Coordinates of N, CA and C in Angstrom, one line a residue:
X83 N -13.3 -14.2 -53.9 CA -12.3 -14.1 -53.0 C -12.6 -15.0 -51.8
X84 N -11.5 -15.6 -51.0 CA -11.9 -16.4 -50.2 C -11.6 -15.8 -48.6
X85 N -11.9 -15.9 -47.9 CA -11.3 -15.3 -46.3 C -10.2 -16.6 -46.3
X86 N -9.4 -15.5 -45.2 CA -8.0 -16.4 -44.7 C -8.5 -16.2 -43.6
X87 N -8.6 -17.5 -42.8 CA -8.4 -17.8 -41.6 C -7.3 -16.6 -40.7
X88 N -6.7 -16.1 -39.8 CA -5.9 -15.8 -39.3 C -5.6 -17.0 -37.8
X89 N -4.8 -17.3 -38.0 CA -4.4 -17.8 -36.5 C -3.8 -17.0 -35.7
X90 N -4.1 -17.2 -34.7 CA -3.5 -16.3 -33.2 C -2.3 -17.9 -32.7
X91 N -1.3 -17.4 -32.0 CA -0.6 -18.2 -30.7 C -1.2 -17.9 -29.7
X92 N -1.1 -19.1 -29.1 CA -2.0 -19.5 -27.8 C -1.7 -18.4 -26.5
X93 N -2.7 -17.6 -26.0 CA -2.4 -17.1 -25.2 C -1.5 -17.1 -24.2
X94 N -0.5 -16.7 -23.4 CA 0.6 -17.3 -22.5 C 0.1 -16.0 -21.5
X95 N -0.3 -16.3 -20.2 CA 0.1 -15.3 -19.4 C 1.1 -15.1 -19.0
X96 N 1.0 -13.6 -18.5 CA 1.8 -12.6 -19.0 C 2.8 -13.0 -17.2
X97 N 4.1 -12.9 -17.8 CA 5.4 -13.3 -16.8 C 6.0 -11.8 -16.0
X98 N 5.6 -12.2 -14.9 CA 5.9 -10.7 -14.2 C 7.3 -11.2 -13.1
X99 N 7.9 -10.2 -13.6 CA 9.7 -10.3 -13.3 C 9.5 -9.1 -12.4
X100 N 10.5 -9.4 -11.6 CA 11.2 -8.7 -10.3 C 10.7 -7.5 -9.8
X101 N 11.2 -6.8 -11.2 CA 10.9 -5.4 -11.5 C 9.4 -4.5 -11.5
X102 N 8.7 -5.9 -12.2 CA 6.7 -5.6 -12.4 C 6.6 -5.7 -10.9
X103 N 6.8 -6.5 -10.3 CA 6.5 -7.4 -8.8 C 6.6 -5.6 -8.2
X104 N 8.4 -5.3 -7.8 CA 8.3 -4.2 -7.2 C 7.8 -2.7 -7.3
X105 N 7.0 -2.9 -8.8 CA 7.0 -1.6 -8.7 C 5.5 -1.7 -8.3
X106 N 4.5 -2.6 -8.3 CA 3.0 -2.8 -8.0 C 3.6 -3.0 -6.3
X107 N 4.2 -3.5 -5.4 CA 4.6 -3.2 -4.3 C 4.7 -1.6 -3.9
X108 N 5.7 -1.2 -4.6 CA 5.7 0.2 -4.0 C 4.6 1.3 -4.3
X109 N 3.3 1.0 -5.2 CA 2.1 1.3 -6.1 C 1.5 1.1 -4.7
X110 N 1.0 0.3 -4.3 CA 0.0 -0.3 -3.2 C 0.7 0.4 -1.9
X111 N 1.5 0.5 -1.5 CA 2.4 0.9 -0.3 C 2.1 1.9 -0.2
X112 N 2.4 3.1 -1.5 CA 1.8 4.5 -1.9 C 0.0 4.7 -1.3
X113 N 0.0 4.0 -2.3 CA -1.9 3.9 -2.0 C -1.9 4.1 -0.5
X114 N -1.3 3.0 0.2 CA -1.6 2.7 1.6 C -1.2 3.7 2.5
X115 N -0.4 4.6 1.8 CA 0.2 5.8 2.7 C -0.9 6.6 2.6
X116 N -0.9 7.5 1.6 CA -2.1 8.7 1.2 C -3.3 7.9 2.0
X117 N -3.8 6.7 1.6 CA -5.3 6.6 2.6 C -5.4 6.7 4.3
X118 N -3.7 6.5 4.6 CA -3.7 6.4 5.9 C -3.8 7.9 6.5
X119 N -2.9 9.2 5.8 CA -3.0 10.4 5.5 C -4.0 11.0 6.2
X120 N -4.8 10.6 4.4 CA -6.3 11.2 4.7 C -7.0 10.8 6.1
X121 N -7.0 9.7 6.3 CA -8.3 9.4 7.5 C -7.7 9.8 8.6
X122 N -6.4 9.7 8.6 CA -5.2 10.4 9.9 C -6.0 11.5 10.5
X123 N -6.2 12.7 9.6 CA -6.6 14.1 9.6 C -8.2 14.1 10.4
X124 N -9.1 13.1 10.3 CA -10.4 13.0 10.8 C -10.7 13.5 11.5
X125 N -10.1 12.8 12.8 CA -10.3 13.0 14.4 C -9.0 13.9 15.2
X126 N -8.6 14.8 14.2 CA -7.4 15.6 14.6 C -8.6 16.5 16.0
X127 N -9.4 17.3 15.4 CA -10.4 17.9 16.3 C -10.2 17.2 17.7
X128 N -10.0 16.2 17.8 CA -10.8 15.1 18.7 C -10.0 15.2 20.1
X129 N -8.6 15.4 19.5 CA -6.9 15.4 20.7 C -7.3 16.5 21.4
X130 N -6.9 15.9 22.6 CA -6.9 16.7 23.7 C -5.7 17.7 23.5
X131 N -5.7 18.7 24.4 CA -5.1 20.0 24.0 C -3.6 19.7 24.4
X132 N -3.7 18.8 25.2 CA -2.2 18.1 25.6 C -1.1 17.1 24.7
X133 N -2.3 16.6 23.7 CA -1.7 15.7 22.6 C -1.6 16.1 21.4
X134 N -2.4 17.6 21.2 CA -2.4 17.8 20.2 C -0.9 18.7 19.7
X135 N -0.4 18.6 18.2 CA 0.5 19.0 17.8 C 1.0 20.3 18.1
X136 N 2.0 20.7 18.6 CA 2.4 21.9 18.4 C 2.4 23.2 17.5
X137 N 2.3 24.1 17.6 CA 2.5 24.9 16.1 C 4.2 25.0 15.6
X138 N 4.5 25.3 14.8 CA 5.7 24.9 14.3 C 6.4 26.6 14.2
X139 N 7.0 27.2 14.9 CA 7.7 28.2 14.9 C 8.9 28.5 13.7
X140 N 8.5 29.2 12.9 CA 9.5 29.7 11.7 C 10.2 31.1 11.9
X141 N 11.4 30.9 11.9 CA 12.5 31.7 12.5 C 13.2 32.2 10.6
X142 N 13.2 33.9 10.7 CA 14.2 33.8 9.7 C 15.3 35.0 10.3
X143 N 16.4 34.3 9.9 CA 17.5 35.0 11.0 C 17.5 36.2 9.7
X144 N 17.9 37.5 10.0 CA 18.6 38.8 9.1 C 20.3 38.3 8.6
X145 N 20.1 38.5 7.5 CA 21.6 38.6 7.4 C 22.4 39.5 6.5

């Protein structure tokens, strides 16, 4: 028996349309939010009592 060669076509990199583009945009943007998040929370301790956030008052009316 003899081997067959196999040929491949020539590699072409790979064509990223509109769609690839925006969704690795909004991928990284994501990323960029959650990291900003987390490290946000760090130095929360840190605010003075005048900067620091309110507590959030939850009201449930009777009806």
């Amino acid at each position: 028996m003899s081997e067959q060669e196999i040929i491949l076509p020539p590699s072409q990199p790979r064509r990223e349309d509109a769609r690839d583009l925006q969704t690795r945009l909004y991928r990284e943007i994501a990323l960029a939010a959650v990291e900003a998040a987390l490290f946000a929370t760090d130095g929360i301790d840190e605010l003075p009592a005048e900067r620091a956030p309110a507590p959030v008052e939850i009201r449930r009316d009777a009806a």
